[in-house]
Short mmCIF file of C-alpha atoms in Angstrom, two decimals:
data_model
loop_
_atom_site.label_atom_id
_atom_site.label_comp_id
_atom_site.label_asym_id
_atom_site.label_seq_id
_atom_site.Cartn_x
_atom_site.Cartn_y
_atom_site.Cartn_z
CA UNK A 1029 -41.13 -126.04 -46.22
CA UNK A 1030 -37.59 -126.96 -45.20
CA UNK A 1031 -35.82 -130.27 -45.72
CA UNK A 1032 -36.24 -132.32 -42.54
CA UNK A 1033 -33.05 -134.26 -43.22
CA UNK A 1034 -30.28 -131.67 -43.57
CA UNK A 1035 -26.93 -132.72 -44.96
CA UNK A 1036 -24.59 -131.72 -42.11
CA UNK A 1037 -21.46 -133.76 -41.43
CA UNK A 1038 -21.82 -134.98 -37.80
CA UNK A 1039 -18.12 -134.30 -37.24
CA UNK A 1040 -18.87 -130.57 -37.52
CA UNK A 1041 -21.01 -130.84 -34.39
CA UNK A 1042 -18.06 -131.95 -32.26
CA UNK A 1043 -15.33 -129.78 -30.81
CA UNK A 1044 -11.93 -129.99 -32.46
CA UNK A 1045 -8.68 -130.19 -30.51
CA UNK A 1046 -7.91 -126.60 -31.51
CA UNK A 1047 -11.29 -125.36 -30.32
CA UNK A 1048 -10.87 -127.27 -27.06
CA UNK A 1049 -7.51 -125.61 -26.48
CA UNK A 1050 -9.07 -122.22 -27.17
CA UNK A 1051 -11.73 -122.98 -24.59
CA UNK A 1052 -9.12 -123.83 -21.93
CA UNK A 1053 -7.24 -120.60 -22.64
CA UNK A 1054 -10.39 -118.50 -22.51
CA UNK A 1055 -11.69 -120.12 -19.33
CA UNK A 1056 -8.44 -119.40 -17.53
CA UNK A 1057 -8.44 -115.86 -18.90
CA UNK A 1058 -12.01 -115.09 -17.83
CA UNK A 1059 -11.44 -116.67 -14.41
CA UNK A 1060 -8.62 -114.20 -13.93
CA UNK A 1061 -10.26 -111.02 -15.26
CA UNK A 1062 -14.04 -111.51 -15.16
CA UNK A 1063 -14.98 -112.90 -11.78
CA UNK A 1064 -18.20 -111.77 -10.02
CA UNK A 1065 -16.52 -108.75 -8.39
CA UNK A 1066 -14.96 -107.77 -11.72
CA UNK A 1067 -18.33 -108.02 -13.48
CA UNK A 1068 -19.96 -105.73 -10.91
CA UNK A 1069 -17.17 -103.20 -11.24
CA UNK A 1070 -17.21 -103.28 -15.03
CA UNK A 1071 -20.97 -102.91 -15.43
CA UNK A 1072 -21.00 -99.96 -13.02
CA UNK A 1073 -18.37 -98.07 -15.01
CA UNK A 1074 -19.14 -95.26 -17.46
CA UNK A 1075 -18.79 -97.50 -20.53
CA UNK A 1076 -20.40 -100.59 -19.05
CA UNK A 1077 -17.29 -102.71 -19.58
CA UNK A 1078 -13.55 -102.58 -19.06
CA UNK A 1079 -12.06 -101.22 -22.29
CA UNK A 1080 -8.64 -102.62 -21.34
CA UNK A 1081 -10.21 -106.07 -21.15
CA UNK A 1082 -11.70 -105.56 -24.60
CA UNK A 1083 -8.31 -104.74 -26.09
CA UNK A 1084 -6.70 -107.65 -24.25
CA UNK A 1085 -9.28 -110.05 -25.70
CA UNK A 1086 -8.35 -108.84 -29.16
CA UNK A 1087 -4.61 -108.46 -28.66
CA UNK A 1088 -3.77 -111.51 -26.56
CA UNK A 1089 -6.30 -114.05 -27.84
CA UNK A 1090 -7.73 -112.49 -30.99
CA UNK A 1091 -11.36 -113.11 -30.02
CA UNK A 1092 -12.96 -110.31 -32.03
CA UNK A 1093 -11.11 -111.33 -35.18
CA UNK A 1094 -11.77 -115.06 -35.04
CA UNK A 1095 -14.51 -115.10 -37.68
CA UNK A 1096 -13.18 -112.14 -39.71
CA UNK A 1097 -11.20 -112.95 -42.89
CA UNK A 1098 -7.47 -112.29 -42.86
CA UNK A 1099 -7.82 -109.70 -45.64
CA UNK A 1100 -9.76 -107.53 -43.16
CA UNK A 1101 -7.36 -107.99 -40.26
CA UNK A 1102 -8.92 -111.08 -38.72
CA UNK A 1103 -7.69 -114.62 -38.14
CA UNK A 1104 -9.74 -116.23 -40.89
CA UNK A 1105 -11.35 -118.90 -38.71
CA UNK A 1106 -15.06 -119.68 -38.74
CA UNK A 1107 -18.11 -118.97 -36.64
CA UNK A 1108 -17.42 -122.27 -34.85
CA UNK A 1109 -14.29 -120.83 -33.20
CA UNK A 1110 -16.13 -117.62 -32.36
CA UNK A 1111 -18.85 -119.69 -30.70
CA UNK A 1112 -16.30 -121.12 -28.27
CA UNK A 1113 -15.39 -117.58 -27.22
CA UNK A 1114 -19.05 -116.60 -26.88
CA UNK A 1115 -19.77 -119.63 -24.70
CA UNK A 1116 -16.92 -118.78 -22.37
CA UNK A 1117 -17.83 -115.09 -22.25
CA UNK A 1118 -21.40 -116.08 -21.43
CA UNK A 1119 -20.18 -118.43 -18.74
CA UNK A 1120 -18.27 -115.56 -17.11
CA UNK A 1121 -20.92 -112.89 -17.84
CA UNK A 1122 -18.19 -110.86 -19.52
CA UNK A 1123 -19.51 -107.33 -20.06
CA UNK A 1124 -17.44 -106.62 -23.20
CA UNK A 1125 -20.04 -106.04 -25.99
CA UNK A 1126 -19.08 -109.06 -28.07
CA UNK A 1127 -22.64 -109.96 -29.07
CA UNK A 1128 -23.49 -106.66 -30.81
CA UNK A 1129 -20.00 -106.25 -32.27
CA UNK A 1130 -19.08 -109.71 -33.55
CA UNK A 1131 -22.49 -111.39 -33.37
CA UNK A 1132 -24.42 -108.65 -35.18
CA UNK A 1133 -22.37 -105.89 -36.79
CA UNK A 1134 -19.48 -107.95 -38.20
CA UNK A 1135 -21.81 -110.51 -39.87
CA UNK A 1136 -23.90 -107.63 -41.26
CA UNK A 1137 -20.80 -106.06 -42.82
CA UNK A 1138 -19.53 -109.34 -44.24
CA UNK A 1139 -22.98 -110.27 -45.52
CA UNK A 1140 -23.41 -106.92 -47.24
CA UNK A 1141 -20.73 -107.70 -49.79
CA UNK A 1142 -19.55 -104.09 -49.49
CA UNK A 1143 -15.79 -104.40 -49.69
CA UNK A 1144 -15.19 -100.71 -48.99
CA UNK A 1145 -17.24 -100.83 -45.77
CA UNK A 1146 -15.51 -104.05 -44.70
CA UNK A 1147 -12.07 -102.53 -45.27
CA UNK A 1148 -13.05 -99.43 -43.32
CA UNK A 1149 -14.57 -101.06 -40.24
CA UNK A 1150 -13.63 -104.73 -39.85
CA UNK A 1151 -9.92 -104.19 -39.03
CA UNK A 1152 -10.93 -101.98 -36.07
CA UNK A 1153 -13.37 -104.62 -34.87
CA UNK A 1154 -10.71 -107.33 -35.19
CA UNK A 1155 -8.07 -105.41 -33.22
CA UNK A 1156 -10.49 -104.37 -30.48
CA UNK A 1157 -10.38 -100.62 -31.10
CA UNK A 1158 -13.88 -100.42 -32.59
CA UNK A 1159 -17.19 -101.51 -31.09
CA UNK A 1160 -20.27 -101.74 -33.27
CA UNK A 1161 -23.96 -102.55 -33.16
CA UNK A 1162 -27.02 -102.77 -35.40
CA UNK A 1163 -30.25 -100.76 -35.13
CA UNK A 1164 -33.55 -100.98 -36.96
CA UNK A 1165 -33.78 -104.77 -36.96
CA UNK A 1166 -37.55 -104.88 -36.43
CA UNK A 1167 -38.33 -104.87 -40.12
CA UNK A 1168 -36.63 -101.53 -40.56
CA UNK A 1169 -37.75 -99.29 -37.67
CA UNK A 1170 -40.79 -97.36 -38.98
CA UNK A 1171 -39.43 -94.18 -37.42
CA UNK A 1172 -36.07 -94.21 -39.25
CA UNK A 1173 -36.02 -92.56 -42.64
CA UNK A 1174 -33.51 -90.98 -45.00
CA UNK A 1175 -33.07 -87.54 -46.53
CA UNK A 1176 -30.76 -86.34 -49.27
CA UNK A 1177 -28.71 -83.37 -48.12
CA UNK A 1178 -25.90 -81.79 -50.12
CA UNK A 1179 -25.35 -84.85 -52.24
CA UNK A 1180 -25.21 -87.15 -49.20
CA UNK A 1181 -27.67 -89.05 -47.02
CA UNK A 1182 -28.76 -88.29 -43.47
CA UNK A 1183 -30.98 -90.30 -41.13
CA UNK A 1184 -33.89 -89.06 -39.06
CA UNK A 1185 -35.89 -91.06 -36.56
CA UNK A 1186 -35.22 -93.35 -33.62
CA UNK A 1187 -34.44 -96.96 -32.75
CA UNK A 1188 -35.11 -98.32 -29.28
CA UNK A 1189 -33.35 -100.89 -27.10
CA UNK A 1190 -30.22 -100.92 -29.26
CA UNK A 1191 -27.54 -103.18 -27.82
CA UNK A 1192 -24.59 -101.04 -26.67
CA UNK A 1193 -26.38 -98.18 -28.39
CA UNK A 1194 -25.02 -95.54 -26.03
CA UNK A 1195 -21.37 -96.42 -26.49
CA UNK A 1196 -20.82 -98.18 -29.83
CA UNK A 1197 -18.37 -96.47 -32.17
CA UNK A 1198 -20.30 -97.63 -35.23
CA UNK A 1199 -24.04 -98.15 -35.71
CA UNK A 1200 -25.33 -100.04 -38.73
CA UNK A 1201 -28.89 -98.87 -39.29
CA UNK A 1202 -31.58 -100.48 -41.41
CA UNK A 1203 -33.59 -97.47 -42.50
CA UNK A 1204 -36.34 -96.76 -45.02
CA UNK A 1205 -35.54 -95.18 -48.37
CA UNK A 1206 -37.87 -94.42 -51.30
CA UNK A 1207 -36.64 -97.67 -52.86
CA UNK A 1208 -37.22 -99.70 -49.69
CA UNK A 1209 -35.20 -100.64 -46.58
CA UNK A 1210 -31.43 -100.39 -46.80
CA UNK A 1211 -28.44 -100.69 -44.48
CA UNK A 1212 -26.43 -97.58 -43.58
CA UNK A 1213 -23.29 -97.00 -41.52
CA UNK A 1214 -23.39 -94.18 -38.96
CA UNK A 1215 -20.44 -92.99 -36.90
CA UNK A 1216 -22.38 -91.31 -34.07
CA UNK A 1217 -21.77 -87.63 -33.39
CA UNK A 1218 -23.39 -85.95 -30.36
CA UNK A 1219 -24.67 -83.12 -32.56
CA UNK A 1220 -26.73 -85.38 -34.81
CA UNK A 1221 -27.18 -88.56 -32.77
CA UNK A 1222 -28.82 -88.51 -29.33
CA UNK A 1223 -28.15 -91.67 -27.36
CA UNK A 1224 -30.14 -92.27 -24.19
CA UNK A 1225 -29.21 -95.27 -22.00
CA UNK A 1226 -32.09 -97.38 -20.73
CA UNK A 1227 -32.43 -98.80 -17.24
CA UNK A 1228 -32.65 -102.51 -18.07
CA UNK A 1229 -32.99 -105.75 -16.13
CA UNK A 1230 -29.60 -107.06 -17.23
CA UNK A 1231 -27.05 -104.40 -16.36
CA UNK A 1232 -24.22 -106.49 -17.79
CA UNK A 1233 -25.60 -105.81 -21.28
CA UNK A 1234 -26.43 -102.17 -21.87
CA UNK A 1235 -29.16 -100.96 -24.21
CA UNK A 1236 -30.17 -97.50 -25.35
CA UNK A 1237 -32.56 -95.42 -27.41
CA UNK A 1238 -30.80 -93.85 -30.38
CA UNK A 1239 -32.32 -90.80 -32.08
CA UNK A 1240 -30.95 -89.76 -35.45
CA UNK A 1241 -31.27 -86.01 -36.03
CA UNK A 1242 -29.82 -85.56 -39.47
CA UNK A 1243 -27.00 -88.02 -38.82
CA UNK A 1244 -24.70 -88.45 -41.85
CA UNK A 1245 -24.98 -92.01 -43.14
CA UNK A 1246 -23.15 -94.09 -45.72
CA UNK A 1247 -24.99 -96.84 -47.64
CA UNK A 1248 -23.64 -100.34 -46.99
CA UNK A 1249 -24.13 -102.91 -49.73
CA UNK A 1250 -27.10 -103.18 -52.05
CA UNK A 1251 -29.30 -105.71 -50.27
CA UNK A 1252 -31.75 -105.01 -47.47
CA UNK A 1253 -31.79 -108.67 -46.40
CA UNK A 1254 -31.33 -108.87 -42.64
CA UNK A 1255 -32.77 -112.33 -41.87
CA UNK A 1256 -29.42 -114.15 -42.08
CA UNK A 1257 -27.81 -111.52 -39.84
CA UNK A 1258 -30.53 -111.97 -37.24
CA UNK A 1259 -30.24 -115.75 -37.40
CA UNK A 1260 -26.48 -115.50 -36.93
CA UNK A 1261 -27.07 -113.28 -33.90
CA UNK A 1262 -29.53 -115.85 -32.53
CA UNK A 1263 -26.91 -118.56 -32.89
CA UNK A 1264 -24.37 -116.32 -31.14
CA UNK A 1265 -26.78 -115.61 -28.28
CA UNK A 1266 -27.57 -119.32 -27.97
CA UNK A 1267 -23.86 -120.02 -27.51
CA UNK A 1268 -23.71 -117.44 -24.70
CA UNK A 1269 -26.74 -119.07 -23.07
CA UNK A 1270 -25.11 -122.50 -23.20
CA UNK A 1271 -22.08 -121.06 -21.41
CA UNK A 1272 -24.21 -119.35 -18.76
CA UNK A 1273 -26.24 -122.52 -18.21
CA UNK A 1274 -23.05 -124.53 -17.78
CA UNK A 1275 -21.83 -122.14 -15.09
CA UNK A 1276 -25.16 -122.27 -13.26
CA UNK A 1277 -25.18 -126.07 -13.21
CA UNK A 1278 -21.52 -126.39 -12.16
CA UNK A 1279 -21.88 -123.82 -9.39
CA UNK A 1280 -25.02 -125.49 -8.07
CA UNK A 1281 -23.52 -128.98 -8.11
CA UNK A 1282 -20.50 -127.69 -6.19
CA UNK A 1283 -22.74 -126.02 -3.61
CA UNK A 1284 -25.04 -129.00 -2.94
CA UNK A 1285 -21.99 -131.22 -2.51
CA UNK A 1286 -20.61 -129.12 0.35
CA UNK A 1287 -23.86 -127.84 1.96
CA UNK A 1288 -24.92 -130.24 4.73
CA UNK A 1289 -28.36 -130.79 6.23
CA UNK A 1290 -29.42 -133.60 8.59
CA UNK A 1291 -25.82 -134.75 8.68
CA UNK A 1292 -25.36 -135.26 4.94
CA UNK A 1293 -24.76 -133.19 1.79
CA UNK A 1294 -28.04 -131.92 0.37
CA UNK A 1295 -26.87 -133.14 -3.01
CA UNK A 1296 -27.32 -136.70 -1.78
CA UNK A 1297 -31.09 -136.25 -1.45
CA UNK A 1298 -33.06 -137.80 -4.27
CA UNK A 1299 -35.23 -134.75 -4.90
CA UNK A 1300 -32.16 -132.55 -5.41
CA UNK A 1301 -30.56 -135.13 -7.70
CA UNK A 1302 -33.70 -135.22 -9.85
CA UNK A 1303 -33.75 -131.45 -10.25
CA UNK A 1304 -30.10 -131.32 -11.22
CA UNK A 1305 -30.57 -134.22 -13.62
CA UNK A 1306 -33.34 -132.26 -15.34
CA UNK A 1307 -30.98 -129.32 -15.80
CA UNK A 1308 -28.25 -131.58 -17.18
CA UNK A 1309 -30.60 -133.16 -19.72
CA UNK A 1310 -31.80 -129.73 -20.81
CA UNK A 1311 -28.22 -128.48 -21.06
CA UNK A 1312 -27.19 -131.36 -23.31
CA UNK A 1313 -30.14 -130.60 -25.59
CA UNK A 1314 -29.12 -126.93 -25.64
CA UNK A 1315 -25.54 -127.84 -26.51
CA UNK A 1316 -26.76 -129.96 -29.41
CA UNK A 1317 -29.10 -127.23 -30.69
CA UNK A 1318 -26.36 -124.62 -30.40
CA UNK A 1319 -23.81 -126.84 -32.16
CA UNK A 1320 -26.19 -127.41 -35.07
CA UNK A 1321 -26.91 -123.69 -35.42
CA UNK A 1322 -23.19 -122.97 -35.26
CA UNK A 1323 -22.46 -125.48 -38.03
CA UNK A 1324 -25.21 -123.96 -40.20
CA UNK A 1325 -23.71 -120.47 -39.80
CA UNK A 1326 -20.19 -121.70 -40.49
CA UNK A 1327 -21.30 -123.56 -43.64
CA UNK A 1328 -23.77 -120.94 -44.87
CA UNK A 1329 -26.41 -123.68 -44.81
CA UNK A 1330 -29.98 -122.98 -46.01
CA UNK A 1331 -31.05 -124.76 -42.82
CA UNK A 1332 -29.89 -121.77 -40.74
CA UNK A 1333 -33.39 -120.30 -40.12
CA UNK A 1334 -34.58 -123.63 -38.70
CA UNK A 1335 -31.42 -124.19 -36.68
CA UNK A 1336 -31.33 -120.63 -35.33
CA UNK A 1337 -34.94 -120.66 -34.13
CA UNK A 1338 -34.56 -124.12 -32.60
CA UNK A 1339 -31.42 -123.02 -30.75
CA UNK A 1340 -33.03 -119.75 -29.67
CA UNK A 1341 -36.01 -121.54 -28.12
CA UNK A 1342 -34.13 -124.44 -26.51
CA UNK A 1343 -31.14 -122.47 -25.19
CA UNK A 1344 -33.22 -119.62 -23.75
CA UNK A 1345 -35.46 -122.01 -21.82
CA UNK A 1346 -32.49 -124.06 -20.63
CA UNK A 1347 -30.77 -120.92 -19.32
CA UNK A 1348 -33.96 -119.89 -17.50
CA UNK A 1349 -34.28 -123.35 -15.92
CA UNK A 1350 -30.61 -123.55 -14.93
CA UNK A 1351 -30.60 -120.11 -13.31
CA UNK A 1352 -33.86 -120.79 -11.47
CA UNK A 1353 -32.33 -123.88 -9.89
CA UNK A 1354 -29.12 -121.91 -9.27
CA UNK A 1355 -31.13 -119.64 -6.98
CA UNK A 1356 -33.47 -122.21 -5.44
CA UNK A 1357 -30.89 -124.87 -4.62
CA UNK A 1358 -28.75 -122.24 -2.95
CA UNK A 1359 -31.58 -121.92 -0.45
CA UNK A 1360 -32.67 -118.52 -1.73
CA UNK A 1361 -29.34 -116.79 -0.99
CA UNK A 1362 -28.74 -116.79 -4.72
CA UNK A 1363 -31.03 -113.81 -5.09
CA UNK A 1364 -29.17 -111.58 -2.69
CA UNK A 1365 -27.11 -108.78 -4.22
CA UNK A 1366 -23.85 -110.22 -2.89
CA UNK A 1367 -24.33 -113.55 -4.68
CA UNK A 1368 -23.64 -113.81 -8.44
CA UNK A 1369 -26.66 -116.03 -9.19
CA UNK A 1370 -29.07 -113.14 -9.63
CA UNK A 1371 -26.83 -111.67 -12.34
CA UNK A 1372 -27.26 -114.88 -14.33
CA UNK A 1373 -31.03 -114.84 -13.73
CA UNK A 1374 -31.17 -111.31 -15.16
CA UNK A 1375 -29.07 -112.29 -18.18
CA UNK A 1376 -31.32 -115.31 -18.78
CA UNK A 1377 -34.55 -113.30 -18.55
CA UNK A 1378 -33.24 -110.53 -20.77
CA UNK A 1379 -31.78 -112.85 -23.38
CA UNK A 1380 -35.00 -114.85 -23.66
CA UNK A 1381 -36.70 -111.91 -25.41
CA UNK A 1382 -33.72 -110.33 -27.17
CA UNK A 1383 -34.23 -111.64 -30.71
CA UNK A 1384 -37.70 -113.11 -30.25
CA UNK A 1385 -39.32 -115.16 -27.50
CA UNK A 1386 -39.19 -118.96 -27.37
CA UNK A 1387 -42.90 -118.97 -28.29
CA UNK A 1388 -42.28 -116.84 -31.38
CA UNK A 1389 -39.47 -119.14 -32.47
CA UNK A 1390 -41.68 -122.20 -32.07
CA UNK A 1391 -44.30 -120.48 -34.22
CA UNK A 1392 -41.61 -119.80 -36.83
CA UNK A 1393 -40.53 -123.44 -36.74
CA UNK A 1394 -44.16 -124.52 -37.18
CA UNK A 1395 -44.34 -122.43 -40.35
CA UNK A 1396 -41.13 -124.02 -41.63
CA UNK A 1397 -42.53 -127.55 -41.31
CA UNK A 1398 -45.94 -126.65 -42.69
CA UNK A 1399 -47.90 -126.26 -39.46
CA UNK A 1400 -49.40 -122.84 -40.08
CA UNK A 1401 -52.28 -121.04 -38.37
CA UNK A 1402 -54.90 -122.86 -40.43
CA UNK A 1403 -53.66 -126.27 -39.33
CA UNK A 1404 -53.49 -125.25 -35.69
CA UNK A 1405 -56.95 -123.69 -35.78
CA UNK A 1406 -58.46 -126.76 -37.36
CA UNK A 1407 -56.83 -128.99 -34.78
CA UNK A 1408 -58.05 -126.82 -31.93
CA UNK A 1409 -61.60 -126.86 -33.34
#
């Protein structure tokens, strides 16, 4: 059971002046380069994002290196600064694969304690020349195993629905070995790694099936622990969802203020006000949950599992609510292809199941506070 009264300094839940300035810079940047027409163009391209935009994010603002230590080519800030960038990228639906690269792969490398692997890969991530992802997160994909060949290790098997799996330059794979699950680094080669893109609901975030056919692999670290990496990714996704929810609410408020019916703005009608108020209340709760998860990641707090699951559940449901009202209060036009609202709906629906559903996270939270299956069954009986 987890401590219900975590020792987190409340000041860590508030945005600093430096983080606020970063947000202003990023919002202006994304407004310029990642508008709705840009997003459609980027996601339709061969790579699924604009590679020039990726390098600009790294070179001009240093986004990918924010939470990477200076010794590995990063800026040496914390996950809190990275969260600001993830919120703004989520607000703009930026198609650059930040979540798999800096929300999954970079934390996995840093958490591995493998200095050689960090020195090899993190500088490329920080300068925007390397994209990365993680496969085999579902307890170590049962179909991924290892073989010893010529004094080295190769992987055989497949992982499905890998984020940016078709294009990532580096894949960190949790595979089975005779000693148990372990993390390996694979630099995909077409001869030994077949990558098949999936047709997915959210085309702004590509996923793929990756088949390893004797792919050379290098062990990373000694631990097979992946829980903290997953919880960090959940906190990163929650930040994106807060940003997307903020856009949906702002766009809807702007629309109901200028759309007139019966001689007055539809935003002046009480029923519309109530619906928008519900979204605002949910958004504030999501911001709080995301801020707490962010602080737990930044501090390495033992409360991270609780914070990550709480943020995952609250932020996913808030994003779904905000995007539903985005469509409905635009009178249905929000679900036409020409309007950006449907892109946010797709991102919300896809993200809600990415690292576990809200229901699964509530079940996990119930276990943390001692409300297991036995207690629930007894109550139901």
